[in-house]
Every structure is written in structure tokens, then in C-alpha cells.
PDB file of C-alpha atoms and ligand atoms in Angstrom:
ATOM      1  CA  UNK A   1     -24.375 -18.910  -8.820  1.00 55.00           C
ATOM      2  CA  UNK A   2     -27.553 -19.156  -7.602  1.00 65.00           C
ATOM      3  CA  UNK A   3     -31.143 -18.653  -8.220  1.00 75.00           C
ATOM      4  CA  UNK A   4     -33.163 -15.819  -9.605  1.00 85.00           C
ATOM      5  CA  UNK A   5     -34.195 -13.253  -7.018  1.00 96.00           C
ATOM      6  CA  UNK A   6     -37.118 -10.837  -6.962  1.00 97.00           C
ATOM      7  CA  UNK A   7     -35.373  -7.916  -5.230  1.00 98.00           C
ATOM      8  CA  UNK A   8     -31.723  -8.436  -6.184  1.00 98.00           C
ATOM      9  CA  UNK A   9     -29.894  -8.551  -9.478  1.00 98.00           C
ATOM     10  CA  UNK A  10     -26.626 -10.406  -9.633  1.00 97.00           C
ATOM     11  CA  UNK A  11     -23.879 -10.679 -12.182  1.00 97.00           C
ATOM     12  CA  UNK A  12     -20.672 -12.707 -11.907  1.00 97.00           C
ATOM     13  CA  UNK A  13     -17.716 -11.736 -14.080  1.00 98.00           C
ATOM     14  CA  UNK A  14     -14.021 -12.545 -13.575  1.00 98.00           C
ATOM     15  CA  UNK A  15     -14.705 -13.715 -10.027  1.00 98.00           C
ATOM     16  CA  UNK A  16     -16.466 -10.467  -9.042  1.00 98.00           C
ATOM     17  CA  UNK A  17     -20.103 -10.822  -8.059  1.00 98.00           C
ATOM     18  CA  UNK A  18     -22.096  -7.594  -8.359  1.00 98.00           C
ATOM     19  CA  UNK A  19     -25.232  -7.633  -6.228  1.00 98.00           C
ATOM     20  CA  UNK A  20     -27.672  -4.832  -7.036  1.00 98.00           C
ATOM     21  CA  UNK A  21     -30.531  -4.068  -4.652  1.00 98.00           C
ATOM     22  CA  UNK A  22     -33.302  -3.681  -7.177  1.00 98.00           C
ATOM     23  CA  UNK A  23     -36.353  -1.793  -5.905  1.00 98.00           C
ATOM     24  CA  UNK A  24     -35.637   1.569  -7.557  1.00 98.00           C
ATOM     25  CA  UNK A  25     -39.275   2.702  -7.327  1.00 98.00           C
ATOM     26  CA  UNK A  26     -38.875   2.536  -3.512  1.00 98.00           C
ATOM     27  CA  UNK A  27     -35.297   3.838  -3.586  1.00 98.00           C
ATOM     28  CA  UNK A  28     -34.138   0.259  -2.906  1.00 98.00           C
ATOM     29  CA  UNK A  29     -35.586   0.260   0.624  1.00 98.00           C
ATOM     30  CA  UNK A  30     -34.759  -2.906   2.566  1.00 98.00           C
ATOM     31  CA  UNK A  31     -37.910  -4.967   3.040  1.00 97.00           C
ATOM     32  CA  UNK A  32     -38.184  -8.540   4.335  1.00 97.00           C
ATOM     33  CA  UNK A  33     -37.674  -9.970   0.845  1.00 98.00           C
ATOM     34  CA  UNK A  34     -34.417  -8.041   0.354  1.00 98.00           C
ATOM     35  CA  UNK A  35     -33.144  -9.351   3.685  1.00 98.00           C
ATOM     36  CA  UNK A  36     -34.031 -12.950   2.827  1.00 98.00           C
ATOM     37  CA  UNK A  37     -32.391 -12.692  -0.558  1.00 98.00           C
ATOM     38  CA  UNK A  38     -29.264 -10.930   0.740  1.00 98.00           C
ATOM     39  CA  UNK A  39     -28.924 -13.681   3.317  1.00 98.00           C
ATOM     40  CA  UNK A  40     -29.140 -16.381   0.628  1.00 97.00           C
ATOM     41  CA  UNK A  41     -26.777 -14.462  -1.638  1.00 98.00           C
ATOM     42  CA  UNK A  42     -24.132 -14.171   1.090  1.00 98.00           C
ATOM     43  CA  UNK A  43     -24.366 -17.923   1.756  1.00 98.00           C
ATOM     44  CA  UNK A  44     -23.777 -18.486  -1.947  1.00 97.00           C
ATOM     45  CA  UNK A  45     -20.791 -16.114  -1.840  1.00 98.00           C
ATOM     46  CA  UNK A  46     -19.245 -18.239   0.924  1.00 98.00           C
ATOM     47  CA  UNK A  47     -19.901 -21.536  -0.863  1.00 97.00           C
ATOM     48  CA  UNK A  48     -19.240 -20.733  -4.515  1.00 97.00           C
ATOM     49  CA  UNK A  49     -15.548 -20.996  -5.352  1.00 96.00           C
ATOM     50  CA  UNK A  50     -16.026 -19.027  -8.561  1.00 97.00           C
ATOM     51  CA  UNK A  51     -16.837 -15.934  -6.496  1.00 98.00           C
ATOM     52  CA  UNK A  52     -13.696 -14.137  -5.298  1.00 98.00           C
ATOM     53  CA  UNK A  53     -15.188 -10.834  -4.173  1.00 98.00           C
ATOM     54  CA  UNK A  54     -18.407  -8.851  -4.109  1.00 98.00           C
ATOM     55  CA  UNK A  55     -19.725  -5.395  -4.991  1.00 99.00           C
ATOM     56  CA  UNK A  56     -22.995  -4.297  -3.396  1.00 99.00           C
ATOM     57  CA  UNK A  57     -24.782  -1.395  -5.091  1.00 98.00           C
ATOM     58  CA  UNK A  58     -28.277  -0.017  -5.714  1.00 98.00           C
ATOM     59  CA  UNK A  59     -30.377   0.100  -8.855  1.00 98.00           C
ATOM     60  CA  UNK A  60     -31.169   3.407 -10.555  1.00 96.00           C
ATOM     61  CA  UNK A  61     -29.540   6.830 -10.516  1.00 90.00           C
ATOM     62  CA  UNK A  62     -30.898   8.043  -7.231  1.00 98.00           C
ATOM     63  CA  UNK A  63     -30.302   5.671  -4.358  1.00 98.00           C
ATOM     64  CA  UNK A  64     -27.981   3.052  -3.000  1.00 98.00           C
ATOM     65  CA  UNK A  65     -30.566   2.165  -0.348  1.00 98.00           C
ATOM     66  CA  UNK A  66     -32.856   4.772   1.293  1.00 98.00           C
ATOM     67  CA  UNK A  67     -33.256   2.746   4.463  1.00 98.00           C
ATOM     68  CA  UNK A  68     -35.349   0.012   5.939  1.00 98.00           C
ATOM     69  CA  UNK A  69     -38.770  -0.183   4.306  1.00 98.00           C
ATOM     70  CA  UNK A  70     -40.738   2.081   6.626  1.00 97.00           C
ATOM     71  CA  UNK A  71     -44.069   0.628   5.424  1.00 97.00           C
ATOM     72  CA  UNK A  72     -43.200  -2.658   7.182  1.00 96.00           C
ATOM     73  CA  UNK A  73     -42.721  -0.963  10.579  1.00 95.00           C
ATOM     74  CA  UNK A  74     -46.356  -0.210  11.450  1.00 91.00           C
ATOM     75  CA  UNK A  75     -47.353  -3.792  12.120  1.00 93.00           C
ATOM     76  CA  UNK A  76     -44.494  -4.476  14.537  1.00 97.00           C
ATOM     77  CA  UNK A  77     -44.662  -4.573  18.328  1.00 97.00           C
ATOM     78  CA  UNK A  78     -41.590  -4.377  20.552  1.00 98.00           C
ATOM     79  CA  UNK A  79     -40.726  -8.076  20.197  1.00 98.00           C
ATOM     80  CA  UNK A  80     -41.240  -7.989  16.442  1.00 97.00           C
ATOM     81  CA  UNK A  81     -38.991  -4.936  16.234  1.00 98.00           C
ATOM     82  CA  UNK A  82     -36.273  -6.643  18.249  1.00 98.00           C
ATOM     83  CA  UNK A  83     -36.493  -9.716  16.004  1.00 98.00           C
ATOM     84  CA  UNK A  84     -36.182  -7.491  12.923  1.00 98.00           C
ATOM     85  CA  UNK A  85     -33.215  -5.650  14.395  1.00 98.00           C
ATOM     86  CA  UNK A  86     -31.484  -8.924  15.286  1.00 98.00           C
ATOM     87  CA  UNK A  87     -32.153 -10.361  11.834  1.00 98.00           C
ATOM     88  CA  UNK A  88     -30.751  -7.258  10.155  1.00 98.00           C
ATOM     89  CA  UNK A  89     -27.705  -7.351  12.408  1.00 98.00           C
ATOM     90  CA  UNK A  90     -27.137 -11.056  11.701  1.00 98.00           C
ATOM     91  CA  UNK A  91     -27.258 -10.584   7.934  1.00 98.00           C
ATOM     92  CA  UNK A  92     -25.007  -7.532   8.042  1.00 98.00           C
ATOM     93  CA  UNK A  93     -22.582  -9.464  10.276  1.00 98.00           C
ATOM     94  CA  UNK A  94     -22.495 -12.142   7.582  1.00 98.00           C
ATOM     95  CA  UNK A  95     -21.366  -9.463   5.126  1.00 98.00           C
ATOM     96  CA  UNK A  96     -18.816  -7.988   7.537  1.00 98.00           C
ATOM     97  CA  UNK A  97     -17.390 -11.421   8.364  1.00 98.00           C
ATOM     98  CA  UNK A  98     -17.297 -12.676   4.787  1.00 98.00           C
ATOM     99  CA  UNK A  99     -13.869 -14.143   4.098  1.00 98.00           C
ATOM    100  CA  UNK A 100     -14.157 -12.689   0.588  1.00 98.00           C
ATOM    101  CA  UNK A 101     -13.894  -8.908   0.135  1.00 98.00           C
ATOM    102  CA  UNK A 102     -17.221  -7.078  -0.045  1.00 99.00           C
ATOM    103  CA  UNK A 103     -17.243  -3.419  -1.052  1.00 98.00           C
ATOM    104  CA  UNK A 104     -20.161  -1.023  -1.265  1.00 99.00           C
ATOM    105  CA  UNK A 105     -20.451   1.119  -4.397  1.00 98.00           C
ATOM    106  CA  UNK A 106     -22.694   3.883  -3.093  1.00 98.00           C
ATOM    107  CA  UNK A 107     -24.511   5.501  -6.004  1.00 97.00           C
ATOM    108  CA  UNK A 108     -26.928   7.905  -4.268  1.00 98.00           C
ATOM    109  CA  UNK A 109     -28.844   8.034  -0.974  1.00 98.00           C
ATOM    110  CA  UNK A 110     -27.404   5.698   1.672  1.00 99.00           C
ATOM    111  CA  UNK A 111     -29.766   6.441   4.524  1.00 98.00           C
ATOM    112  CA  UNK A 112     -30.709   4.519   7.649  1.00 98.00           C
ATOM    113  CA  UNK A 113     -30.409   0.812   6.848  1.00 98.00           C
ATOM    114  CA  UNK A 114     -28.706   1.795   3.588  1.00 98.00           C
ATOM    115  CA  UNK A 115     -25.895   3.530   5.438  1.00 99.00           C
ATOM    116  CA  UNK A 116     -25.801   0.536   7.801  1.00 99.00           C
ATOM    117  CA  UNK A 117     -25.540  -1.869   4.860  1.00 99.00           C
ATOM    118  CA  UNK A 118     -22.720   0.173   3.337  1.00 99.00           C
ATOM    119  CA  UNK A 119     -20.922   0.242   6.705  1.00 99.00           C
ATOM    120  CA  UNK A 120     -21.194  -3.553   7.032  1.00 99.00           C
ATOM    121  CA  UNK A 121     -19.185  -3.883   3.827  1.00 99.00           C
ATOM    122  CA  UNK A 122     -15.397  -4.030   4.183  1.00 98.00           C
ATOM    123  CA  UNK A 123     -15.038  -0.562   2.698  1.00 99.00           C
ATOM    124  CA  UNK A 124     -17.004   1.909   0.616  1.00 99.00           C
ATOM    125  CA  UNK A 125     -16.538   3.957  -2.501  1.00 98.00           C
ATOM    126  CA  UNK A 126     -19.113   6.529  -3.572  1.00 98.00           C
ATOM    127  CA  UNK A 127     -20.258   8.647  -6.477  1.00 98.00           C
ATOM    128  CA  UNK A 128     -20.142  12.453  -6.135  1.00 98.00           C
ATOM    129  CA  UNK A 129     -23.942  12.532  -5.732  1.00 98.00           C
ATOM    130  CA  UNK A 130     -23.983  10.073  -2.786  1.00 98.00           C
ATOM    131  CA  UNK A 131     -25.564  11.186   0.477  1.00 98.00           C
ATOM    132  CA  UNK A 132     -25.185   9.463   3.817  1.00 98.00           C
ATOM    133  CA  UNK A 133     -27.202   9.708   6.996  1.00 98.00           C
ATOM    134  CA  UNK A 134     -28.986   7.997   9.841  1.00 98.00           C
ATOM    135  CA  UNK A 135     -32.340   9.820   9.844  1.00 98.00           C
ATOM    136  CA  UNK A 136     -34.090   7.385  12.211  1.00 98.00           C
ATOM    137  CA  UNK A 137     -34.725   9.989  14.939  1.00 98.00           C
ATOM    138  CA  UNK A 138     -37.024  11.741  12.440  1.00 98.00           C
ATOM    139  CA  UNK A 139     -39.213   8.635  12.782  1.00 98.00           C
ATOM    140  CA  UNK A 140     -38.935   8.236  16.543  1.00 98.00           C
ATOM    141  CA  UNK A 141     -36.410   5.460  16.018  1.00 98.00           C
ATOM    142  CA  UNK A 142     -32.735   4.673  16.300  1.00 98.00           C
ATOM    143  CA  UNK A 143     -30.711   2.584  13.847  1.00 98.00           C
ATOM    144  CA  UNK A 144     -31.236  -1.129  14.426  1.00 98.00           C
ATOM    145  CA  UNK A 145     -28.891  -2.881  12.019  1.00 98.00           C
ATOM    146  CA  UNK A 146     -25.606  -2.035  13.737  1.00 98.00           C
ATOM    147  CA  UNK A 147     -25.547   1.642  12.751  1.00 98.00           C
ATOM    148  CA  UNK A 148     -24.821   3.092  16.179  1.00 98.00           C
ATOM    149  CA  UNK A 149     -21.854   0.753  16.521  1.00 98.00           C
ATOM    150  CA  UNK A 150     -20.297   0.813  13.063  1.00 98.00           C
ATOM    151  CA  UNK A 151     -20.771   4.559  12.543  1.00 98.00           C
ATOM    152  CA  UNK A 152     -18.891   5.164  15.799  1.00 98.00           C
ATOM    153  CA  UNK A 153     -16.142   2.765  14.734  1.00 98.00           C
ATOM    154  CA  UNK A 154     -15.782   4.410  11.336  1.00 98.00           C
ATOM    155  CA  UNK A 155     -16.071   8.142  12.022  1.00 98.00           C
ATOM    156  CA  UNK A 156     -15.537   8.438  15.782  1.00 98.00           C
ATOM    157  CA  UNK A 157     -17.828   9.162  18.697  1.00 98.00           C
ATOM    158  CA  UNK A 158     -18.368  12.899  18.327  1.00 98.00           C
ATOM    159  CA  UNK A 159     -19.280  12.845  14.645  1.00 98.00           C
ATOM    160  CA  UNK A 160     -21.401   9.709  15.098  1.00 98.00           C
ATOM    161  CA  UNK A 161     -23.287  11.308  17.965  1.00 98.00           C
ATOM    162  CA  UNK A 162     -23.984  14.414  15.889  1.00 98.00           C
ATOM    163  CA  UNK A 163     -25.150  12.518  12.798  1.00 98.00           C
ATOM    164  CA  UNK A 164     -27.340  10.162  14.817  1.00 98.00           C
ATOM    165  CA  UNK A 165     -28.959  12.828  17.003  1.00 98.00           C
ATOM    166  CA  UNK A 166     -29.447  15.437  14.268  1.00 98.00           C
ATOM    167  CA  UNK A 167     -30.536  13.091  11.427  1.00 98.00           C
ATOM    168  CA  UNK A 168     -28.401  15.338   9.206  1.00 98.00           C
ATOM    169  CA  UNK A 169     -27.298  14.019   5.840  1.00 98.00           C
ATOM    170  CA  UNK A 170     -23.713  14.455   4.688  1.00 98.00           C
ATOM    171  CA  UNK A 171     -22.597  14.655   1.086  1.00 98.00           C
ATOM    172  CA  UNK A 172     -19.927  12.507  -0.548  1.00 98.00           C
ATOM    173  CA  UNK A 173     -17.194  15.082   0.091  1.00 98.00           C
ATOM    174  CA  UNK A 174     -17.890  15.132   3.820  1.00 98.00           C
ATOM    175  CA  UNK A 175     -18.152  11.333   3.860  1.00 98.00           C
ATOM    176  CA  UNK A 176     -14.666  11.215   2.356  1.00 98.00           C
ATOM    177  CA  UNK A 177     -13.376  13.706   4.885  1.00 98.00           C
ATOM    178  CA  UNK A 178     -14.957  11.703   7.743  1.00 98.00           C
ATOM    179  CA  UNK A 179     -13.366   8.456   6.505  1.00 98.00           C
ATOM    180  CA  UNK A 180     -16.752   6.902   5.829  1.00 98.00           C
ATOM    181  CA  UNK A 181     -15.778   6.291   2.189  1.00 98.00           C
ATOM    182  CA  UNK A 182     -12.375   5.601   0.666  1.00 98.00           C
ATOM    183  CA  UNK A 183     -12.850   7.594  -2.529  1.00 98.00           C
ATOM    184  CA  UNK A 184     -15.444   9.538  -4.488  1.00 98.00           C
ATOM    185  CA  UNK A 185     -15.833   9.458  -8.246  1.00 98.00           C
ATOM    186  CA  UNK A 186     -18.135  10.392 -11.145  1.00 98.00           C
ATOM    187  CA  UNK A 187     -21.341   8.298 -11.046  1.00 98.00           C
ATOM    188  CA  UNK A 188     -20.655   6.718 -14.448  1.00 98.00           C
ATOM    189  CA  UNK A 189     -17.225   5.537 -13.291  1.00 98.00           C
ATOM    190  CA  UNK A 190     -18.320   4.107  -9.936  1.00 98.00           C
ATOM    191  CA  UNK A 191     -18.762   0.449 -10.868  1.00 98.00           C
ATOM    192  CA  UNK A 192     -15.710   0.443 -13.134  1.00 98.00           C
ATOM    193  CA  UNK A 193     -13.648   1.740 -10.228  1.00 98.00           C
ATOM    194  CA  UNK A 194     -15.095  -0.911  -7.900  1.00 98.00           C
ATOM    195  CA  UNK A 195     -14.163  -3.597 -10.430  1.00 98.00           C
ATOM    196  CA  UNK A 196     -10.649  -2.141 -10.814  1.00 98.00           C
ATOM    197  CA  UNK A 197     -10.155  -2.188  -7.040  1.00 98.00           C
ATOM    198  CA  UNK A 198     -11.380  -5.765  -6.728  1.00 98.00           C
ATOM    199  CA  UNK A 199      -9.380  -7.003  -9.724  1.00 98.00           C
ATOM    200  CA  UNK A 200      -6.291  -5.817  -7.896  1.00 98.00           C
ATOM    201  CA  UNK A 201      -7.348  -7.459  -4.607  1.00 98.00           C
ATOM    202  CA  UNK A 202      -8.306 -10.649  -6.452  1.00 98.00           C
ATOM    203  CA  UNK A 203      -4.747 -10.896  -7.797  1.00 97.00           C
ATOM    204  CA  UNK A 204      -3.469 -11.368  -4.213  1.00 98.00           C
ATOM    205  CA  UNK A 205      -3.407 -14.574  -2.154  1.00 98.00           C
ATOM    206  CA  UNK A 206      -7.051 -15.215  -1.161  1.00 98.00           C
ATOM    207  CA  UNK A 207      -6.316 -16.831   2.211  1.00 98.00           C
ATOM    208  CA  UNK A 208      -4.033 -13.933   3.121  1.00 98.00           C
ATOM    209  CA  UNK A 209      -6.761 -11.469   2.112  1.00 98.00           C
ATOM    210  CA  UNK A 210      -9.194 -13.435   4.299  1.00 98.00           C
ATOM    211  CA  UNK A 211      -6.680 -13.234   7.157  1.00 98.00           C
ATOM    212  CA  UNK A 212      -6.573  -9.438   6.799  1.00 98.00           C
ATOM    213  CA  UNK A 213     -10.371  -9.246   6.961  1.00 98.00           C
ATOM    214  CA  UNK A 214     -10.702 -11.451  10.035  1.00 98.00           C
ATOM    215  CA  UNK A 215      -7.815  -9.743  11.828  1.00 98.00           C
ATOM    216  CA  UNK A 216      -9.131  -6.220  11.226  1.00 98.00           C
ATOM    217  CA  UNK A 217     -12.592  -7.347  12.336  1.00 98.00           C
ATOM    218  CA  UNK A 218     -11.045  -8.913  15.453  1.00 98.00           C
ATOM    219  CA  UNK A 219      -9.944  -5.460  16.608  1.00 97.00           C
ATOM    220  CA  UNK A 220     -13.634  -4.509  16.992  1.00 95.00           C
ATOM    221  CA  UNK A 221     -14.714  -7.755  18.647  1.00 93.00           C
ATOM    222  CA  UNK A 222     -14.740  -7.316  22.418  1.00 92.00           C
ATOM    223  CA  UNK A 223     -14.544 -11.101  22.966  1.00 94.00           C
ATOM    224  CA  UNK A 224     -11.349 -11.440  20.920  1.00 96.00           C
ATOM    225  CA  UNK A 225      -7.767 -10.348  21.452  1.00 97.00           C
ATOM    226  CA  UNK A 226      -7.043  -8.890  18.037  1.00 98.00           C
ATOM    227  CA  UNK A 227      -3.273  -9.050  18.457  1.00 98.00           C
ATOM    228  CA  UNK A 228      -3.482 -12.752  19.373  1.00 98.00           C
ATOM    229  CA  UNK A 229      -5.828 -13.312  16.422  1.00 98.00           C
ATOM    230  CA  UNK A 230      -3.205 -11.739  14.185  1.00 98.00           C
ATOM    231  CA  UNK A 231      -0.480 -14.043  15.565  1.00 98.00           C
ATOM    232  CA  UNK A 232      -2.590 -17.077  14.685  1.00 98.00           C
ATOM    233  CA  UNK A 233      -3.643 -15.744  11.281  1.00 98.00           C
ATOM    234  CA  UNK A 234       0.011 -14.938  10.494  1.00 98.00           C
ATOM    235  CA  UNK A 235       0.989 -18.473  11.507  1.00 98.00           C
ATOM    236  CA  UNK A 236      -1.789 -19.984   9.402  1.00 98.00           C
ATOM    237  CA  UNK A 237      -0.320 -18.302   6.317  1.00 98.00           C
ATOM    238  CA  UNK A 238       2.774 -20.480   6.729  1.00 98.00           C
ATOM    239  CA  UNK A 239       0.628 -23.573   6.205  1.00 97.00           C
ATOM    240  CA  UNK A 240      -0.540 -22.338   2.802  1.00 98.00           C
ATOM    241  CA  UNK A 241       0.794 -23.166  -0.644  1.00 98.00           C
ATOM    242  CA  UNK A 242       0.207 -19.534  -1.580  1.00 98.00           C
ATOM    243  CA  UNK A 243       2.681 -18.295   1.041  1.00 98.00           C
ATOM    244  CA  UNK A 244       5.320 -20.649  -0.343  1.00 97.00           C
ATOM    245  CA  UNK A 245       4.469 -19.548  -3.882  1.00 98.00           C
ATOM    246  CA  UNK A 246       4.400 -15.824  -3.016  1.00 98.00           C
ATOM    247  CA  UNK A 247       7.756 -15.823  -1.257  1.00 97.00           C
ATOM    248  CA  UNK A 248       9.355 -18.081  -3.906  1.00 98.00           C
ATOM    249  CA  UNK A 249       8.029 -15.880  -6.707  1.00 97.00           C
ATOM    250  CA  UNK A 250       9.504 -12.787  -5.040  1.00 97.00           C
ATOM    251  CA  UNK A 251      12.910 -14.429  -4.658  1.00 98.00           C
ATOM    252  CA  UNK A 252      12.801 -15.729  -8.244  1.00 98.00           C
ATOM    253  CA  UNK A 253      11.732 -12.278  -9.502  1.00 98.00           C
ATOM    254  CA  UNK A 254       8.566 -13.547 -11.152  1.00 97.00           C
ATOM    255  CA  UNK A 255       4.839 -12.976 -10.725  1.00 96.00           C
ATOM    256  CA  UNK A 256       3.194 -15.236  -8.156  1.00 97.00           C
ATOM    257  CA  UNK A 257       0.569 -17.685  -9.295  1.00 96.00           C
ATOM    258  CA  UNK A 258      -1.812 -17.998  -6.361  1.00 97.00           C
ATOM    259  CA  UNK A 259      -4.237 -20.892  -6.120  1.00 96.00           C
ATOM    260  CA  UNK A 260      -6.101 -20.038  -2.938  1.00 96.00           C
ATOM    261  CA  UNK A 261      -4.634 -23.127  -1.233  1.00 97.00           C
TER     262      UNK A 261
HETATM  263  N1  COA B 301     -39.100   2.967   3.095  1.00 82.69           N
HETATM  264  C1  COA B 301     -40.151   2.812   2.281  1.00 82.69           C
HETATM  265  N2  COA B 301     -40.343   3.548   1.163  1.00 82.69           N
HETATM  266  C2  COA B 301     -39.408   4.460   0.869  1.00 82.69           C
HETATM  267  C3  COA B 301     -38.266   4.686   1.662  1.00 82.69           C
HETATM  268  C4  COA B 301     -38.136   3.874   2.828  1.00 82.69           C
HETATM  269  N3  COA B 301     -37.086   3.983   3.641  1.00 82.69           N
HETATM  270  N4  COA B 301     -37.546   5.668   1.121  1.00 82.69           N
HETATM  271  C5  COA B 301     -38.184   6.063   0.003  1.00 82.69           C
HETATM  272  N5  COA B 301     -39.312   5.325  -0.154  1.00 82.69           N
HETATM  273  C6  COA B 301     -40.296   5.431  -1.234  1.00 82.69           C
HETATM  274  C7  COA B 301     -41.193   6.635  -1.063  1.00 82.69           C
HETATM  275  O1  COA B 301     -42.258   6.356  -0.167  1.00 82.69           O
HETATM  276  C8  COA B 301     -41.675   6.825  -2.490  1.00 82.69           C
HETATM  277  O2  COA B 301     -42.661   5.853  -2.762  1.00 82.69           O
HETATM  278  P1  COA B 301     -44.009   6.276  -3.555  1.00 82.69           P
HETATM  279  O3  COA B 301     -43.509   6.775  -4.889  1.00 82.69           O
HETATM  280  O4  COA B 301     -44.770   5.006  -3.651  1.00 82.69           O
HETATM  281  O5  COA B 301     -44.638   7.341  -2.738  1.00 82.69           O
HETATM  282  C9  COA B 301     -40.437   6.463  -3.311  1.00 82.69           C
HETATM  283  O6  COA B 301     -39.634   5.645  -2.452  1.00 82.69           O
HETATM  284  C10 COA B 301     -39.622   7.649  -3.751  1.00 82.69           C
HETATM  285  O7  COA B 301     -39.276   8.407  -2.583  1.00 82.69           O
HETATM  286  P2  COA B 301     -39.608   9.967  -2.404  1.00 82.69           P
HETATM  287  O8  COA B 301     -39.665  10.254  -0.931  1.00 82.69           O
HETATM  288  O9  COA B 301     -40.802  10.339  -3.222  1.00 82.69           O
HETATM  289  O10 COA B 301     -38.314  10.606  -3.047  1.00 82.69           O
HETATM  290  P3  COA B 301     -37.720  12.064  -2.728  1.00 82.69           P
HETATM  291  O11 COA B 301     -36.690  12.322  -3.776  1.00 82.69           O
HETATM  292  O12 COA B 301     -38.774  13.061  -2.522  1.00 82.69           O
HETATM  293  O13 COA B 301     -36.957  11.877  -1.304  1.00 82.69           O
HETATM  294  C11 COA B 301     -35.585  10.730   0.316  1.00 82.69           C
HETATM  295  C12 COA B 301     -35.861  11.007  -1.184  1.00 82.69           C
HETATM  296  C13 COA B 301     -34.508   9.662   0.400  1.00 82.69           C
HETATM  297  C14 COA B 301     -35.084  12.004   0.985  1.00 82.69           C
HETATM  298  C15 COA B 301     -36.874  10.264   0.984  1.00 82.69           C
HETATM  299  O14 COA B 301     -37.419   9.179   0.227  1.00 82.69           O
HETATM  300  C16 COA B 301     -36.708   9.761   2.393  1.00 82.69           C
HETATM  301  O15 COA B 301     -36.551  10.552   3.298  1.00 82.69           O
HETATM  302  N6  COA B 301     -36.767   8.433   2.588  1.00 82.69           N
HETATM  303  C17 COA B 301     -36.713   7.818   3.897  1.00 82.69           C
HETATM  304  C18 COA B 301     -35.320   7.844   4.475  1.00 82.69           C
HETATM  305  C19 COA B 301     -35.317   7.271   5.880  1.00 82.69           C
HETATM  306  O16 COA B 301     -35.881   7.810   6.804  1.00 82.69           O
HETATM  307  N7  COA B 301     -34.652   6.117   6.024  1.00 82.69           N
HETATM  308  C20 COA B 301     -34.520   5.467   7.274  1.00 82.69           C
HETATM  309  C21 COA B 301     -35.572   4.455   7.457  1.00 82.69           C
HETATM  310  S1  COA B 301     -35.477   3.680   9.054  1.00 82.69           S
END
């Protein structure tokens, strides 16, 4: 991959790209530069065949991402704010709709835009010290990068309403109980666990994995009939070499050798 960034670190190993939001002195707050670079990075993820899956995490011990960079809000009028919200939503939709798995490894505060970024990923794992919340109402704001929608999808209406209206933070244990994260783990084991999870997923047929992602996403897309999408995605599998290889390998009692074709 790709170029050198100013606000992101990236590291590609065994097909797993780790993207680290790297503004620890500002608790990795999402400013315009982070958005631009995340956008470029996700384009590279789509184009680069060496990348099979992605981990998004934050630099330092304290934060995943502590929100949108509040210092960039003062200069905005209503139209500027709507443009920012749309841009954030578009970039996060790129993550959500990535055909390659993207997981968030939440290593501390995931607040506001940070919680929204984590929720745009396909699923989340977190360290025991992680904290989640949408504190925008403290600032006279609401979430603007899809938070009201994805939080409701992930934890249900009642809990989403309470978190959004109260600005309360929840700890990793509650996030697990709410279904916001899939597992919680010691901070020092977080990235290793993310890699272990993705190594397993990367051993599966990539086009089938992509079909799972698009079909699950279709169930939240009001323009799409998710069941019909699944029918087509299921059918598409039968046009792949990997489906022939996977079924043959099972019948021949051997390990499948998937090629992503
Ligand atoms: N935007 C811009 N800067 C931020 C930020 C954000 N969302 N979150 C933290 N920072 C900056 C702080 O201003 C501070 O910068 P400084 O050292 O130049 O003053 C630095 O990051 C460290 O944060 P600080 O507040 O000193 O750490 P803390 O441990 O006392 O508190 C938080 C941690 C997360 C509770 C607190 O930073 C916070 O509430 N952040 C904002 C969360 C938020 O409202 N997010 C939604 C934004 S829409």
C-alpha cells in the first residue's frame, strides 16, 4: 500500500492492514485530515489485492477516538455542518460497505465520532478499559456521522435513546452486554486477538465473506430487499471457483485452497 499519512499509521502483515488513528495528544479526535486520509486508505483497501481485511484502532493507551475534533466546529455555519456530516457519513459508509472485513479494536475512549467510527466497522472488539458514548448533547449537538442510526441498529431503540439523550458513557462490560462489542479483553491482548479473528476469517472464501457482508448490510438498507439480495448473493457463489473448491475439498476430506476467484 499506499502513501505516508500525517494522521494515520498503517501496517500490512499477512493480508491484514492495521490502520491506527494517530493523534494521541488530541485523543485521536477526527479532524478534516483524518477524514481525508481514512477516505484514501479505504480506497486503497478496495483496490489493493494484498489487503484481505482491516483493523482500525487508535494510538496510545487512552483513546480509540474521542470524537470529532471539536476545535473545527466553531467556524461552521449550518451548510458547512451539513457538508461535514454528509462527508463523515459517506466515509463511514465506505467502511461499512467494504467488501473486505473491517473490525474496530477499541482501546480506550470511543466517544461521539469515535463510537460512530467503531459502529461503522463490521464488528467491534474492545479492551477492558474501553468506554463508549455519544456525548454530543453536552455540546448542543447530535451525532452526525450515522450515530443515531447505527446505535439504534446495534443496541435497540430504548438503549440508544437513553445513551443519546443522557450523554452517559458505558464501560466495556456494559458495551458487551448491550451487544455493541463482540468481546472484551486485556488491553495488551487486543490487537493480537483482532489479528487472530481476522486470520481465521481470511482463511475462508473471500467472495463468500463479501457476500455475507453485503447481505447483512442489505437488511438495514430500506431501498433493498435483503432476502432477495441474499438469493442473488447465494447464486453468485455458484459462479465462483472457490465454491467449487470448497465443496470439492469437503467431499475429498481435505483443506480447501481458496483463491478469491
Ligand atoms: N476534539 C478536540 N480535542 C479533543 C477532543 C475532541 N473531541 N477530545 C479530547 N481532545 C483534546 C483535549 O482538548 C486535550 O487537548 P489539550 O491537551 O491541547 O488541551 C487532549 O485532547 C486531552 O484531552 P483531555 O480532555 O485533557 O483528557 P481527559 O482525560 O481530561 O478527558 C475525555 C478525556 C475523553 C473525557 C475528554 O477529552 C472529552 O470529553 N473529550 C470530548 C468528547 C466529546 O465530546 N466527543 C464528541 C465530540 S462531537
